[in-house]
Amino acid sequence: AFSRPPQAGRHLYVDLGPLRHALTPQGVGDAQDLEEFLTARLGMPAPGGHRFGDDLGALRVRLSTGALLGRTDAERAECLTSPLPLELPHVQRALMSLRSIFDDLRDDAQRWEPPR
């Protein structure tokens, strides 16, 4: 997947086009399918790029970074004031969960790649 580094804001705009061949067997053929697939897997909304003017066929989604900050006001405040937010346990758990989902997609994509 490709995503430009965030500059500001609360979302990552991710292009999963490179994983199309791994997503197709999962029933993902367009941005609406991708939205439904990732929303179910992530347990949070993953609006497809078609909602923001992209072509329906482009496999792009907008992912909120809010879940990485924490679920409670205290966790969010701790994250925003910590000099090392990536070391906070709740941030590490959220990143590990996200990574696990995308690692599964990457592994599926590698299985579908033709041998070189």
PDB file of C-alpha atoms in Angstrom:
ATOM      1  CA  ALA A   1       0.000   0.000   0.000  1.00  0.00           C
ATOM      2  CA  PHE A   2       1.088   3.546  -0.591  1.00  0.00           C
ATOM      3  CA  SER A   3       0.426   6.507   1.649  1.00  0.00           C
ATOM      4  CA  ARG A   4       2.072   9.885   1.666  1.00  0.00           C
ATOM      5  CA  PRO A   5       3.430  10.911   5.083  1.00  0.00           C
ATOM      6  CA  PRO A   6       0.848  12.976   6.952  1.00  0.00           C
ATOM      7  CA  GLN A   7       1.540  16.689   7.082  1.00  0.00           C
ATOM      8  CA  ALA A   8      -1.459  17.707   9.172  1.00  0.00           C
ATOM      9  CA  GLY A   9      -4.907  16.451   9.870  1.00  0.00           C
ATOM     10  CA  ARG A  10      -6.489  13.344  11.234  1.00  0.00           C
ATOM     11  CA  HIS A  11      -6.427  10.975   8.276  1.00  0.00           C
ATOM     12  CA  LEU A  12      -4.139   8.887   6.130  1.00  0.00           C
ATOM     13  CA  TYR A  13      -5.191   8.523   2.524  1.00  0.00           C
ATOM     14  CA  VAL A  14      -4.088   5.041   1.509  1.00  0.00           C
ATOM     15  CA  ASP A  15      -3.862   3.609  -2.008  1.00  0.00           C
ATOM     16  CA  LEU A  16      -4.249  -0.178  -1.933  1.00  0.00           C
ATOM     17  CA  GLY A  17      -4.118  -0.515  -5.715  1.00  0.00           C
ATOM     18  CA  PRO A  18      -0.842  -2.481  -5.500  1.00  0.00           C
ATOM     19  CA  LEU A  19      -2.716  -5.129  -3.483  1.00  0.00           C
ATOM     20  CA  ARG A  20      -5.602  -5.445  -5.950  1.00  0.00           C
ATOM     21  CA  HIS A  21      -4.701  -9.021  -6.913  1.00  0.00           C
ATOM     22  CA  ALA A  22      -4.789 -10.081  -3.227  1.00  0.00           C
ATOM     23  CA  LEU A  23      -8.003  -8.188  -2.531  1.00  0.00           C
ATOM     24  CA  THR A  24      -9.937  -9.554  -5.513  1.00  0.00           C
ATOM     25  CA  PRO A  25     -10.338 -13.058  -4.009  1.00  0.00           C
ATOM     26  CA  GLN A  26     -11.654 -11.308  -0.858  1.00  0.00           C
ATOM     27  CA  GLY A  27     -14.499  -9.834  -2.936  1.00  0.00           C
ATOM     28  CA  VAL A  28     -12.894  -6.395  -3.234  1.00  0.00           C
ATOM     29  CA  GLY A  29     -13.211  -4.963  -6.724  1.00  0.00           C
ATOM     30  CA  ASP A  30     -13.757  -1.269  -6.134  1.00  0.00           C
ATOM     31  CA  ALA A  31     -13.560   1.442  -3.463  1.00  0.00           C
ATOM     32  CA  GLN A  32     -17.010   0.616  -2.058  1.00  0.00           C
ATOM     33  CA  ASP A  33     -16.013  -3.028  -1.591  1.00  0.00           C
ATOM     34  CA  LEU A  34     -12.721  -1.923  -0.026  1.00  0.00           C
ATOM     35  CA  GLU A  35     -14.571   0.395   2.344  1.00  0.00           C
ATOM     36  CA  GLU A  36     -16.796  -2.459   3.536  1.00  0.00           C
ATOM     37  CA  PHE A  37     -13.900  -4.936   3.768  1.00  0.00           C
ATOM     38  CA  LEU A  38     -11.599  -2.670   5.796  1.00  0.00           C
ATOM     39  CA  THR A  39     -14.361  -1.262   7.988  1.00  0.00           C
ATOM     40  CA  ALA A  40     -15.194  -4.821   9.048  1.00  0.00           C
ATOM     41  CA  ARG A  41     -11.538  -5.769   9.572  1.00  0.00           C
ATOM     42  CA  LEU A  42     -10.455  -2.590  11.340  1.00  0.00           C
ATOM     43  CA  GLY A  43     -13.581  -2.148  13.431  1.00  0.00           C
ATOM     44  CA  MET A  44     -13.680   1.528  12.476  1.00  0.00           C
ATOM     45  CA  PRO A  45     -14.898   3.443   9.431  1.00  0.00           C
ATOM     46  CA  ALA A  46     -12.620   3.286   6.387  1.00  0.00           C
ATOM     47  CA  PRO A  47     -14.429   5.480   3.845  1.00  0.00           C
ATOM     48  CA  GLY A  48     -13.549   4.730   0.239  1.00  0.00           C
ATOM     49  CA  GLY A  49     -11.912   7.332  -1.947  1.00  0.00           C
ATOM     50  CA  HIS A  50     -15.008   7.445  -4.146  1.00  0.00           C
ATOM     51  CA  ARG A  51     -16.617   9.456  -1.350  1.00  0.00           C
ATOM     52  CA  PHE A  52     -13.969  12.160  -1.872  1.00  0.00           C
ATOM     53  CA  GLY A  53     -13.993  12.419  -5.651  1.00  0.00           C
ATOM     54  CA  ASP A  54     -11.831   9.452  -6.649  1.00  0.00           C
ATOM     55  CA  ASP A  55     -12.886   7.030  -9.337  1.00  0.00           C
ATOM     56  CA  LEU A  56     -14.886   4.124  -7.889  1.00  0.00           C
ATOM     57  CA  GLY A  57     -12.375   1.683  -9.404  1.00  0.00           C
ATOM     58  CA  ALA A  58      -9.437   3.173  -7.490  1.00  0.00           C
ATOM     59  CA  LEU A  59      -8.692   1.182  -4.325  1.00  0.00           C
ATOM     60  CA  ARG A  60      -8.204   4.120  -1.982  1.00  0.00           C
ATOM     61  CA  VAL A  61      -9.475   4.702   1.549  1.00  0.00           C
ATOM     62  CA  ARG A  62      -9.221   7.384   4.174  1.00  0.00           C
ATOM     63  CA  LEU A  63      -8.127   6.040   7.560  1.00  0.00           C
ATOM     64  CA  SER A  64      -8.560   8.046  10.725  1.00  0.00           C
ATOM     65  CA  THR A  65      -5.530   8.422  12.976  1.00  0.00           C
ATOM     66  CA  GLY A  66      -7.799   9.085  15.963  1.00  0.00           C
ATOM     67  CA  ALA A  67      -7.769   5.448  17.071  1.00  0.00           C
ATOM     68  CA  LEU A  68      -4.002   5.667  17.462  1.00  0.00           C
ATOM     69  CA  LEU A  69      -4.337   8.390  20.090  1.00  0.00           C
ATOM     70  CA  GLY A  70      -6.447   6.306  22.447  1.00  0.00           C
ATOM     71  CA  ARG A  71     -10.001   5.555  23.454  1.00  0.00           C
ATOM     72  CA  THR A  72     -10.320   7.726  26.533  1.00  0.00           C
ATOM     73  CA  ASP A  73      -9.715  11.405  27.178  1.00  0.00           C
ATOM     74  CA  ALA A  74      -6.851  10.450  29.505  1.00  0.00           C
ATOM     75  CA  GLU A  75      -5.150   8.292  26.857  1.00  0.00           C
ATOM     76  CA  ARG A  76      -5.516  10.995  24.216  1.00  0.00           C
ATOM     77  CA  ALA A  77      -4.118  13.663  26.538  1.00  0.00           C
ATOM     78  CA  GLU A  78      -1.210  11.405  27.475  1.00  0.00           C
ATOM     79  CA  CYS A  79      -0.484  10.739  23.817  1.00  0.00           C
ATOM     80  CA  LEU A  80      -0.578  14.398  22.856  1.00  0.00           C
ATOM     81  CA  THR A  81       1.700  15.471  25.714  1.00  0.00           C
ATOM     82  CA  SER A  82       4.139  12.556  25.720  1.00  0.00           C
ATOM     83  CA  PRO A  83       7.652  13.183  24.388  1.00  0.00           C
ATOM     84  CA  LEU A  84       7.601   9.551  23.110  1.00  0.00           C
ATOM     85  CA  PRO A  85       3.998   8.753  22.147  1.00  0.00           C
ATOM     86  CA  LEU A  86       4.996   5.689  20.115  1.00  0.00           C
ATOM     87  CA  GLU A  87       6.185   4.036  23.322  1.00  0.00           C
ATOM     88  CA  LEU A  88       2.820   4.321  25.075  1.00  0.00           C
ATOM     89  CA  PRO A  89       1.191   0.889  25.495  1.00  0.00           C
ATOM     90  CA  HIS A  90      -2.164   1.909  24.028  1.00  0.00           C
ATOM     91  CA  VAL A  91      -0.472   3.409  20.960  1.00  0.00           C
ATOM     92  CA  GLN A  92       1.655   0.294  20.495  1.00  0.00           C
ATOM     93  CA  ARG A  93      -1.464  -1.918  20.709  1.00  0.00           C
ATOM     94  CA  ALA A  94      -3.296   0.177  18.121  1.00  0.00           C
ATOM     95  CA  LEU A  95      -0.312   0.139  15.760  1.00  0.00           C
ATOM     96  CA  MET A  96       0.160  -3.613  16.196  1.00  0.00           C
ATOM     97  CA  SER A  97      -3.492  -4.218  15.348  1.00  0.00           C
ATOM     98  CA  LEU A  98      -3.292  -2.043  12.238  1.00  0.00           C
ATOM     99  CA  ARG A  99      -0.024  -3.647  11.212  1.00  0.00           C
ATOM    100  CA  SER A 100      -1.452  -7.145  11.640  1.00  0.00           C
ATOM    101  CA  ILE A 101      -4.320  -6.395   9.268  1.00  0.00           C
ATOM    102  CA  PHE A 102      -2.043  -4.951   6.602  1.00  0.00           C
ATOM    103  CA  ASP A 103       0.556  -7.704   7.088  1.00  0.00           C
ATOM    104  CA  ASP A 104      -2.207 -10.225   6.317  1.00  0.00           C
ATOM    105  CA  LEU A 105      -3.011  -8.339   3.111  1.00  0.00           C
ATOM    106  CA  ARG A 106       0.656  -8.172   2.168  1.00  0.00           C
ATOM    107  CA  ASP A 107       1.091 -11.891   2.800  1.00  0.00           C
ATOM    108  CA  ASP A 108      -1.960 -12.632   0.660  1.00  0.00           C
ATOM    109  CA  ALA A 109      -0.547 -10.423  -2.100  1.00  0.00           C
ATOM    110  CA  GLN A 110       2.787 -12.258  -2.019  1.00  0.00           C
ATOM    111  CA  ARG A 111       1.023 -15.621  -2.326  1.00  0.00           C
ATOM    112  CA  TRP A 112      -0.749 -14.390  -5.464  1.00  0.00           C
ATOM    113  CA  GLU A 113       2.390 -12.958  -7.103  1.00  0.00           C
ATOM    114  CA  PRO A 114       3.722 -14.984 -10.023  1.00  0.00           C
ATOM    115  CA  PRO A 115       7.175 -16.491  -9.440  1.00  0.00           C
ATOM    116  CA  ARG A 116      10.070 -14.432 -10.768  1.00  0.00           C
TER     117      ARG A 116
END
